[in-house]
Amino acid sequence: MRTRWIAAGALVLVLMLLAVAGGRFRGATAASAPDLEGLIKTKGLTPDQVRAAVQTFVPPGKYDEYLMFSSGGQSGQVLVFGMPSMRLLRVIGVFSPESWQGYGFSNETKEILREQAQAKEALTWGDTHHPAISETNAEYDGQFLFINDKANARIAVIDLRDFSTKQIIRNPNAASNHGAVVSPNTEYILEGTQYAAPFPFKHVPLTQENYNKSYRGLATFWKFDRAKGRIDPSASFQIELPPYWQDLADFGKFESDGWVFMNSFNTERAIGGTLEKKPALEIGASANDVDYMHIINYKKAAQLIASGKGTTVNGIKVLSLADAIANGVLYFAPEPKSPHGNDIAPRGDYVVIGGKLDPNVTIYSVKKIQQAIKDKAFSGKDPYGVPILSFDKVMEAQVKIGLGPLHTQFDDQGNAYTSLFLDSAVAKWTLGGPYKKPAEAWKLVDKLPVQYNIGHLAAVMGDTAKPGGKYLVALNKWSVDQYTNVGPLFPQNFQLIDISGEKMKLLSNTPVGMAEPHLSQIIPMDKVKSWAVYPDVGMNPLTMKVDPNATAPGKQRIVRKGKTVEVWMTAMRSHFTPDRIQVRQGDTVILHITNIERAKDAIHGFAIDRYNVNLSLEPGKYESVKFVADRTGVFPFYCTEFCSALHLEMAGYLEVAP
Ligand code: K7E
Ligand code: CUA
């Protein structure tokens, strides 16, 4: 039996190789076949495993078909994988200093990390959850990437021309955030709060009465200026929400354009108090059978703000809850208790909600929601006066798919894929019209076990207007027995799944040992047009322009002005010019360094002993660093990238005289 499997496997592989090579290596393949068979036999591979290996293998020198941007969880960074090989191509420093990139060491990147920081904040990490690629007509355009920091209520902007962070915005009124999504043409990035907090933020003693009265949630719409590549806080606004714990959200598109759908939980407004013998938060926050999906007309909110309705709180315009209700900006719809995922179908016609404690996914029809709002089909109001749409009037379908449904992605065949946390599985089910015929609509069609405790999943462009099908990645929280033990901090487990056929097929496992990714987004490789070198020599990565302090060859110099010593330096294989700097103790030293190389990959680093100075200078990049020379001595500086045969010689001395 076993031998027959092995023979079949070898045959499959040989046939595939022949097909791929178009017969070019017929002779060679025939000659090496026994070796292959032996290899398959020794490893005990099944035909499916052999097929998966061939399918995901990207030969040396060839490129992957897709890029996957993953959140880096508590590392505060973004991870970039090639797919289907699942090779890690890049880590992007975002909320945490990243020494390989010199991120958080140069003046330019220090400024990004410090930008918008509030008094007494010295944040050196973030908890990234939701990367969002910029969109044009509800499709990824590959220009920018946004990501949230759940812990500190921040949003970062990454420019995909050089894959580096350009801006970090701190929400002045929120204490944490969760969802981060972009509108179909990237006019806005939505940041929803997670845990309700006193509004405006200050100390308000945590009693039930105070909580109900003075604590609030917020939906923040950050206006994105695409030409500048920056969020413009002055054109942004917030909508005040009841103190529920708002969760994931999605922007409508096409027929739901102008609307946002946002989950909430803890509509019970539980505040904990276990030591005082009150119910634990998790019990209090899941007592009710339903929570409220927030249905927000953000275009109307933007008009109201533009016509002067909002008040400015800590520098940002806020539309009050009362104004939101009075002007038809905010409605609720009941949703299964403790919901999590909130995903809009490709045509913008359905909202899919995964209720963690409900075995169904619940699907709402956008048409029905719009009709119910018109008809004022309300079943009541919440304690703050928000009208609640009647569940029967807005619900389209419920599909029983298994335990712990979380997030949903879509393919190009009218199917949806939902992660099942408690079942450790992916459920494939069908959408209704216009995606499928009535007889095929709203049915569970396949289920694939994953290892283990899946959180998000990501399909190729799986949350856009044009899903690509083909592949899906399960982002599993637990790996348990999938890898060799490397100590009690276990890697996360990414599993690549083939979704091109009727049945899902597991292709590969990838351990992620430096982060807990939440969401990923997958984009065809050719949609991202990044630079191999900075297009002009002396480009400042912050302004994306040639910096006035960039140094041309022949213009290198050291200038003293009072107690400030300024150095204009170039880096080129294999020397820094100048290579000797003499200062006196207590001087302020400013280094302007330009990598004047034009060759791809000719990267230099710049480090100084004991001064915590560390830069990464990619070809054409200008960066500066400033420090006070407070310790005397003779400190070597050197290039930290092995750039040439004389790389070790690419060095110099900083002399600090008493
Ligand atoms: Cu981990 Cu999207 Cu923050 Cu779900 S979230 S798993
Ligand atoms: Cu430059 Cu090593």
XYZ file of C-alpha atoms and ligand atoms in Angstrom:
666
model
C 0.000 0.000 0.000
C 2.694 2.414 1.136
C 4.925 1.669 -1.839
C 2.052 2.285 -4.206
C 1.545 5.762 -2.652
C 5.195 6.517 -3.011
C 5.257 5.369 -6.621
C 2.184 7.510 -7.313
C 3.873 10.470 -5.661
C 7.001 10.106 -7.714
C 4.921 9.806 -10.835
C 3.000 12.986 -10.029
C 6.199 14.895 -9.447
C 7.821 13.623 -12.623
C 4.723 14.480 -14.643
C 4.673 17.950 -13.138
C 8.324 18.528 -13.818
C 7.801 17.427 -17.405
C 4.825 19.720 -17.782
C 6.655 22.663 -16.284
C 9.808 22.174 -18.292
C 7.782 21.657 -21.472
C 9.853 18.591 -22.246
C 13.115 20.517 -22.307
C 14.748 18.306 -19.716
C 13.179 15.038 -20.743
C 16.496 13.220 -20.757
C 17.663 14.683 -17.472
C 14.353 13.975 -15.723
C 14.348 10.358 -16.759
C 17.863 9.978 -15.461
C 17.170 11.598 -12.063
C 13.761 9.975 -11.488
C 15.040 7.110 -9.323
C 16.744 9.609 -7.018
C 13.541 11.575 -6.657
C 11.621 8.433 -5.936
C 14.188 7.485 -3.346
C 13.894 10.892 -1.716
C 10.116 10.709 -1.602
C 10.352 7.205 -0.185
C 12.862 8.130 2.514
C 10.770 11.056 3.622
C 7.571 9.037 3.450
C 5.768 11.733 1.474
C 2.230 11.349 0.183
C 1.323 12.432 -3.369
C -0.488 15.456 -1.917
C 2.622 16.503 -0.024
C 4.786 16.150 -3.112
C 2.296 18.240 -5.065
C 2.228 20.861 -2.302
C 6.027 21.016 -2.265
C 6.218 21.580 -6.003
C 3.368 24.086 -5.912
C 4.961 26.265 -3.245
C 8.575 25.921 -4.330
C 10.068 29.058 -5.848
C 13.401 28.215 -7.477
C 16.469 30.291 -6.581
C 16.453 33.560 -8.488
C 12.719 33.394 -9.226
C 10.196 35.607 -7.513
C 7.057 34.877 -5.606
C 3.722 35.721 -7.143
C 2.340 37.643 -4.151
C 3.429 39.796 -1.250
C 1.773 39.318 2.093
C 1.852 42.195 4.582
C 1.394 40.911 8.111
C 1.029 42.732 11.338
C 3.918 42.120 13.685
C 1.834 42.102 16.866
C 3.753 43.053 19.993
C 6.981 43.511 18.037
C 5.378 46.748 16.849
C 6.515 46.073 13.280
C 5.171 44.885 9.931
C 6.334 41.635 8.327
C 6.457 41.110 4.580
C 6.320 37.584 3.174
C 6.602 36.258 -0.354
C 3.819 33.875 -1.319
C 3.487 30.967 -2.057
C 7.017 30.315 -0.787
C 6.178 32.043 2.538
C 9.717 33.365 2.765
C 10.158 36.388 4.995
C 11.368 39.224 2.756
C 11.282 42.229 5.032
C 10.509 43.486 8.479
C 9.450 47.134 8.512
C 10.203 49.134 11.645
C 7.039 50.956 12.679
C 6.358 51.478 16.388
C 9.550 49.960 17.808
C 13.129 50.962 17.077
C 14.659 48.532 14.571
C 18.418 48.606 14.599
C 19.078 46.858 11.281
C 17.163 49.690 9.596
C 18.643 52.346 11.871
C 14.990 53.044 12.601
C 14.647 55.141 15.721
C 18.334 56.202 15.660
C 18.563 58.861 12.961
C 17.062 62.305 13.520
C 14.547 61.617 10.773
C 13.233 58.337 12.214
C 13.414 59.573 15.812
C 11.116 62.344 14.722
C 8.634 59.817 13.307
C 8.647 57.767 16.506
C 8.229 60.862 18.629
C 5.700 62.540 16.356
C 2.414 63.304 18.064
C 3.595 61.722 21.280
C 1.845 63.239 24.249
C 3.569 64.649 27.311
C 5.514 62.115 29.369
C 5.163 59.419 26.743
C 8.253 57.475 25.862
C 6.774 54.672 23.831
C 9.220 52.163 22.430
C 6.790 49.522 21.260
C 3.367 49.005 19.747
C 0.840 46.208 19.342
C 0.110 46.108 15.631
C -3.023 44.279 14.500
C -4.485 45.430 11.227
C -2.454 46.327 8.156
C -4.478 48.056 5.439
C -3.101 48.558 1.930
C -4.254 51.763 0.248
C -7.102 51.275 -2.213
C -8.345 52.737 -5.466
C -11.895 51.759 -6.427
C -11.950 49.256 -3.560
C -8.885 47.401 -4.876
C -5.396 47.455 -3.392
C -3.231 49.942 -5.281
C 0.041 49.054 -3.535
C 1.065 52.648 -2.728
C 0.734 52.896 1.046
C 0.215 50.659 4.028
C -1.477 51.732 7.248
C -1.344 49.879 10.545
C -2.731 50.421 14.018
C -1.108 50.196 17.432
C -3.830 48.804 19.638
C -1.990 49.488 22.894
C -1.397 53.202 22.408
C -4.141 54.278 19.991
C -1.830 55.139 17.124
C -1.924 54.732 13.347
C 1.181 54.566 11.173
C 1.631 55.404 7.508
C 4.175 53.372 5.514
C 5.222 54.436 2.013
C 5.629 51.362 -0.189
C 8.110 53.126 -2.486
C 10.816 52.552 0.094
C 8.924 50.310 2.530
C 9.476 52.661 5.401
C 7.362 54.389 7.997
C 6.625 58.048 7.346
C 4.158 59.090 9.996
C 2.733 58.004 13.313
C -0.466 59.650 14.498
C -1.519 59.494 18.122
C -5.236 59.649 18.770
C -5.575 62.546 21.212
C -8.859 61.332 22.695
C -8.635 57.530 22.641
C -6.958 55.148 25.077
C -6.717 52.121 22.790
C -7.824 51.196 19.302
C -8.597 48.152 17.251
C -9.887 48.239 13.714
C -7.906 50.111 11.077
C -9.402 50.074 7.609
C -9.302 52.309 4.553
C -12.184 53.715 2.515
C -12.504 52.500 -1.099
C -10.387 55.378 -2.426
C -8.267 55.904 0.691
C -9.852 59.241 1.555
C -10.049 58.094 5.169
C -8.449 55.605 7.513
C -10.907 54.560 10.195
C -9.622 53.957 13.693
C -12.174 52.539 16.103
C -11.494 52.567 19.823
C -11.443 49.255 21.635
C -11.795 49.926 25.363
C -14.049 52.790 26.357
C -12.298 55.574 28.281
C -13.191 58.892 29.895
C -13.926 61.407 27.164
C -12.109 63.774 26.964
C -9.341 61.641 28.429
C -8.558 62.357 32.085
C -9.149 60.630 35.404
C -12.803 59.879 36.093
C -13.218 57.370 38.974
C -14.330 54.018 37.615
C -17.827 53.614 39.018
C -20.757 52.286 37.026
C -22.454 55.652 37.092
C -19.367 57.495 35.886
C -18.676 54.867 33.277
C -22.140 55.170 31.785
C -22.053 58.957 31.876
C -18.494 60.022 31.121
C -16.804 57.133 29.327
C -17.119 56.875 25.557
C -16.041 55.044 22.443
C -14.935 56.885 19.295
C -14.815 56.334 15.569
C -11.962 58.430 14.190
C -11.829 59.189 10.476
C -8.279 60.212 9.617
C -8.138 62.149 6.365
C -5.359 60.901 4.127
C -3.570 63.301 1.798
C -2.315 60.991 -0.910
C -0.153 63.611 -2.626
C 1.668 64.363 0.615
C 1.554 60.752 1.769
C 0.409 61.889 5.194
C -2.652 61.881 7.393
C -3.971 65.413 7.857
C -5.319 65.703 11.425
C -6.803 69.125 10.684
C -9.136 67.601 8.088
C -9.967 64.558 10.234
C -12.884 64.047 12.599
C -14.322 61.768 15.274
C -17.792 60.542 16.082
C -18.631 60.077 19.744
C -20.049 56.621 20.505
C -21.570 54.982 23.593
C -19.089 53.339 25.985
C -19.326 49.923 24.390
C -16.142 48.223 23.286
C -16.054 48.905 19.577
C -14.269 46.249 17.584
C -13.533 45.524 13.945
C -15.078 47.601 11.230
C -15.233 47.708 7.465
C -15.961 50.444 4.969
C -18.872 49.914 2.626
C -18.290 50.050 -1.115
C -20.491 50.449 -4.196
C -24.063 50.171 -2.876
C -22.860 50.616 0.702
C -20.419 53.405 -0.178
C -20.441 56.180 2.401
C -21.212 53.800 5.262
C -19.150 52.041 7.863
C -20.123 48.892 9.743
C -18.506 48.366 13.107
C -18.883 45.685 15.749
C -19.136 46.244 19.442
C -19.118 44.023 22.484
C -19.529 44.667 26.173
C -22.725 46.549 25.451
C -23.457 45.400 29.028
C -20.979 48.113 30.081
C -19.356 45.750 32.584
C -16.462 47.285 34.492
C -15.102 44.278 36.397
C -14.209 44.240 40.090
C -13.303 40.631 40.871
C -11.729 41.441 44.244
C -14.941 43.190 45.291
C -16.821 39.984 44.394
C -18.345 41.515 41.287
C -18.517 39.433 38.102
C -15.241 39.256 36.176
C -15.131 41.425 33.062
C -15.376 38.490 30.723
C -18.577 37.291 32.434
C -20.131 40.723 32.723
C -19.238 41.576 29.155
C -20.927 38.517 27.662
C -24.168 38.434 29.638
C -26.482 39.713 26.902
C -27.606 37.628 23.961
C -26.908 40.387 21.490
C -24.527 43.269 21.008
C -24.841 46.130 18.536
C -23.409 46.481 15.088
C -22.815 50.200 14.569
C -24.019 51.449 11.189
C -22.386 54.815 10.510
C -23.102 57.233 7.682
C -19.649 58.800 7.649
C -20.198 60.889 4.517
C -23.069 62.603 6.265
C -20.885 63.024 9.361
C -18.178 64.643 7.208
C -20.761 67.062 5.765
C -21.989 67.964 9.235
C -18.446 68.632 10.387
C -17.792 70.726 7.263
C -20.907 72.789 7.997
C -19.597 73.563 11.472
C -21.455 71.002 13.591
C -18.474 69.568 15.459
C -16.593 70.839 18.479
C -12.827 70.671 18.694
C -11.527 68.416 21.456
C -7.741 68.230 21.866
C -7.194 69.458 18.346
C -9.638 67.233 16.476
C -13.238 67.908 15.459
C -15.791 65.697 17.178
C -19.392 65.081 16.193
C -21.315 64.525 19.405
C -23.377 61.412 19.994
C -26.516 63.559 20.216
C -25.792 65.177 16.843
C -24.959 61.817 15.294
C -28.325 60.423 16.427
C -30.326 63.526 15.504
C -28.890 63.641 11.984
C -29.187 59.981 11.015
C -25.442 59.302 11.231
C -25.657 56.408 13.690
C -27.886 53.312 13.846
C -27.528 49.969 15.546
C -28.484 46.465 14.478
C -28.522 43.581 16.955
C -25.714 41.080 16.339
C -24.893 37.712 17.904
C -23.225 38.054 21.298
C -19.548 38.975 21.515
C -18.990 39.427 17.784
C -15.527 39.835 16.322
C -15.050 39.815 12.544
C -16.918 42.298 10.382
C -16.355 41.856 6.662
C -18.067 43.339 3.623
C -18.691 41.111 0.587
C -16.830 42.070 -2.637
C -19.775 43.975 -4.143
C -20.483 45.857 -0.946
C -23.891 44.214 -0.634
C -23.547 42.045 2.477
C -22.017 42.455 5.908
C -20.712 39.222 7.438
C -20.437 39.026 11.218
C -18.659 36.257 13.105
C -20.034 35.935 16.641
C -17.345 34.275 18.762
C -19.948 32.615 20.972
C -22.424 31.713 18.227
C -21.966 28.805 15.777
C -23.374 30.891 12.916
C -22.091 33.597 10.727
C -24.790 36.238 10.440
C -25.201 38.028 7.138
C -26.899 41.404 6.854
C -28.186 42.818 3.587
C -27.149 46.375 2.877
C -30.332 46.947 0.836
C -32.415 45.781 3.778
C -30.489 48.023 6.166
C -31.067 51.015 3.911
C -34.781 50.162 3.580
C -35.176 49.660 7.331
C -33.595 53.062 7.970
C -35.998 54.627 5.464
C -38.987 52.835 7.026
C -37.802 53.600 10.550
C -38.150 49.877 11.277
C -36.756 50.142 14.798
C -37.121 47.627 17.610
C -36.127 50.164 20.234
C -33.350 52.456 21.358
C -30.225 51.849 23.389
C -29.754 53.760 26.693
C -28.170 56.651 24.767
C -31.028 56.983 22.308
C -29.432 55.276 19.320
C -32.187 53.688 17.192
C -31.887 49.905 16.910
C -32.981 48.420 13.597
C -35.239 45.434 13.830
C -33.082 42.289 13.417
C -35.614 40.485 11.169
C -35.748 43.449 8.860
C -32.002 43.592 8.173
C -30.767 40.008 8.511
C -30.350 38.151 5.229
C -29.113 34.738 6.356
C -27.399 32.778 9.074
C -25.101 29.936 8.135
C -24.152 27.381 10.748
C -20.467 26.749 10.216
C -18.972 25.670 13.550
C -17.611 26.934 16.826
C -15.946 30.276 17.366
C -16.352 32.047 14.006
C -14.074 35.068 13.790
C -12.981 36.568 10.477
C -14.148 36.156 6.892
C -12.437 36.452 3.519
C -13.796 35.991 0.009
C -12.703 34.347 -3.246
C -13.528 34.983 -6.910
C -16.160 32.221 -7.074
C -18.718 33.573 -4.618
C -17.367 31.665 -1.636
C -16.558 32.938 1.815
C -13.968 31.544 4.238
C -14.381 32.018 7.951
C -11.882 31.188 10.676
C -13.223 29.025 13.508
C -11.164 29.668 16.610
C -12.743 27.024 18.860
C -12.914 24.346 16.168
C -9.382 25.161 14.903
C -10.677 25.057 11.362
C -11.472 27.086 8.273
C -15.063 26.907 7.034
C -15.828 27.461 3.368
C -19.382 28.532 2.673
C -21.340 30.108 -0.140
C -22.737 33.583 -0.503
C -26.239 34.166 -1.889
C -27.328 36.090 -4.969
C -25.800 37.630 -7.055
C -22.763 35.470 -6.239
C -24.516 32.070 -6.338
C -27.772 30.583 -7.604
C -30.522 30.259 -4.973
C -30.071 26.474 -4.714
C -26.380 26.888 -3.866
C -26.744 29.900 -1.591
C -25.749 30.213 2.084
C -24.366 26.709 2.561
C -21.390 25.288 4.387
C -19.450 23.398 1.695
C -16.099 22.450 3.216
C -14.133 22.534 6.425
C -10.387 22.141 6.897
C -8.701 21.587 10.276
C -5.777 23.906 11.028
C -3.067 23.744 13.710
C -4.283 25.465 15.968
C -6.545 28.244 17.301
C -6.828 30.265 14.146
C -7.309 34.013 14.453
C -7.416 35.910 11.198
C -7.165 34.419 7.741
C -6.075 36.156 4.575
C -7.006 35.292 1.000
C -5.477 36.861 -2.087
C -7.067 40.360 -2.143
C -9.698 38.654 -0.016
C -11.268 41.830 1.375
C -11.382 43.865 -1.841
C -13.844 44.248 -4.708
C -11.770 41.774 -6.755
C -10.709 38.785 -4.669
C -8.079 36.670 -6.405
C -8.900 33.190 -5.102
C -6.073 30.640 -5.322
C -4.501 30.932 -1.859
C -5.523 31.516 1.705
C -3.317 31.800 4.771
C -4.514 30.722 8.202
C -2.867 32.778 10.951
C -2.839 30.401 13.867
C -2.195 31.520 17.423
C -0.987 28.176 18.747
C 1.510 25.827 17.123
C 1.692 23.291 20.025
C 3.311 20.274 18.328
C 4.113 21.580 14.874
C 7.730 22.580 15.463
C 10.787 21.575 17.435
C 10.673 23.024 20.902
C 12.543 26.301 21.131
C 11.555 27.208 24.676
C 8.178 28.074 26.151
C 7.529 31.079 23.892
C 6.098 29.188 20.937
C 6.117 30.481 17.378
C 2.866 31.353 15.666
C 1.898 29.085 12.819
C 1.006 30.342 9.334
C -0.596 27.707 7.135
C -0.866 28.169 3.408
C -4.021 26.672 1.913
C -4.899 26.032 -1.723
C -8.447 27.273 -2.340
C -8.483 26.850 -6.107
C -10.467 23.594 -6.006
C -13.713 22.503 -4.430
C -11.914 21.193 -1.351
C -9.368 23.254 0.531
C -5.896 21.732 0.668
C -3.203 22.426 3.220
C 0.085 23.243 1.447
C 2.656 24.361 3.994
C 3.482 25.490 7.514
C 5.531 28.591 8.311
C 6.627 29.360 11.857
C 6.634 33.017 12.833
C 9.037 33.374 15.738
C 9.253 37.128 16.244
C 5.705 38.378 16.445
C 2.065 37.531 16.908
C 0.552 38.584 13.641
C -3.150 39.317 13.639
C -4.283 40.301 10.154
C -2.440 39.954 6.846
C -3.249 41.290 3.401
C -2.090 39.667 0.172
C -1.397 41.635 -3.019
C 0.033 40.554 -6.400
C 3.762 41.303 -6.383
C 3.597 43.454 -9.534
C 1.145 45.909 -7.952
C 3.811 47.157 -5.578
C 6.264 49.439 -7.379
C 9.043 49.906 -4.902
C 12.423 51.508 -5.461
C 15.618 49.467 -5.627
C 17.681 52.605 -4.909
C 16.564 56.094 -3.905
C 15.972 57.767 -7.279
C 18.027 60.869 -6.445
C 21.258 60.962 -4.478
C 20.762 62.626 -1.116
C 17.069 61.849 -0.640
C 15.725 62.398 2.829
C 13.375 59.466 3.578
C 11.114 61.720 5.617
C 10.527 64.377 2.941
C 11.232 62.064 -0.011
C 13.176 64.973 -1.517
C 16.884 65.722 -1.861
C 17.844 67.165 1.488
C 19.511 70.604 1.582
C 22.182 68.987 3.756
C 22.902 66.115 1.386
C 26.602 66.040 0.566
C 27.984 65.859 -2.955
C 31.420 64.331 -3.576
C 34.066 67.011 -3.097
C 31.791 68.971 -0.733
C 32.538 66.953 2.386
C 33.498 69.200 5.308
C 33.562 69.762 9.055
C 32.363 73.131 10.374
C 32.478 74.338 13.957
C 30.054 77.047 15.147
C 30.473 77.771 18.836
C 29.902 74.471 20.627
C 28.313 72.748 17.629
C 30.341 70.660 15.213
C 28.613 69.823 11.979
C 29.933 67.153 9.621
C 28.895 66.695 5.996
C 29.948 63.167 5.122
C 29.619 60.742 2.231
C 29.615 56.956 2.287
C 30.922 55.000 -0.676
C 32.645 51.652 -1.024
C 34.844 51.482 1.049
C 35.255 54.745 2.900
C 33.550 57.485 4.810
C 34.719 60.979 3.906
C 35.836 62.486 6.254
C 37.158 59.556 8.294
C 38.450 61.564 11.267
C 36.336 63.862 13.403
C 37.792 65.841 16.285
C 35.550 67.471 18.867
C 35.719 68.623 22.494
C 33.778 67.144 25.378
C 30.354 68.761 25.618
C 30.166 69.672 21.918
C 26.975 68.935 20.051
C 27.822 66.809 17.028
C 25.579 66.738 13.968
C 26.408 64.262 11.249
C 24.855 64.525 7.780
C 25.643 61.353 5.880
C 24.806 60.656 2.263
C 25.276 57.292 0.627
C 26.324 58.360 -2.872
C 26.209 54.830 -4.318
C 23.979 54.078 -7.309
C 24.364 50.288 -7.308
C 21.486 48.144 -6.036
C 22.163 46.643 -2.632
C 25.262 48.789 -1.992
C 24.128 49.555 1.543
C 26.344 51.024 4.240
C 25.728 51.193 7.944
C 27.189 53.750 10.313
C 27.848 53.014 13.969
C 29.837 54.764 16.695
C 31.138 52.977 19.763
C 29.348 53.886 23.027
C 27.159 56.636 21.570
C 24.200 54.463 20.501
C 24.590 55.776 16.982
C 23.493 53.363 14.298
C 22.235 54.177 10.800
C 21.323 52.258 7.699
C 22.200 54.112 4.512
C 20.677 52.618 1.407
C 21.985 53.814 -1.973
C 21.034 57.468 -2.436
C 19.756 57.950 1.121
C 20.563 60.939 3.284
C 20.233 60.723 7.052
C 21.402 62.781 9.966
C 22.164 62.104 13.597
C 22.773 64.441 16.494
C 24.355 63.750 19.871
C 26.262 65.453 22.653
C 29.840 64.229 22.898
C 29.717 63.855 26.674
C 32.357 61.113 27.049
C 36.000 61.639 26.194
C 38.005 59.080 24.299
C 38.765 57.923 20.797
C 35.730 56.113 19.425
C 35.916 54.061 16.254
C 33.040 54.433 13.853
C 32.505 51.809 11.174
C 30.255 50.500 8.461
C 27.937 47.772 9.770
C 27.037 46.239 6.396
C 29.531 43.924 4.754
C 29.627 46.011 1.607
C 32.889 45.143 -0.114
C 36.198 43.359 0.177
C 37.476 46.346 2.127
C 34.347 46.621 4.281
C 36.320 46.114 7.491
C 38.466 49.049 6.459
C 35.381 51.264 6.018
C 35.884 52.982 9.344
C 37.190 56.092 11.059
C 37.700 57.726 14.453
C 35.739 60.197 16.507
C 38.108 61.913 18.911
C 36.517 63.573 21.928
C 39.115 65.626 23.766
C 38.653 66.814 27.372
Cu -6.381 39.437 16.588
Cu -8.190 41.441 14.163
Cu -6.970 42.378 16.661
Cu -9.064 38.952 15.437
S -7.871 40.655 15.994
S -7.702 37.361 15.844
Cu 30.243 50.013 3.776
Cu 30.728 48.030 4.817
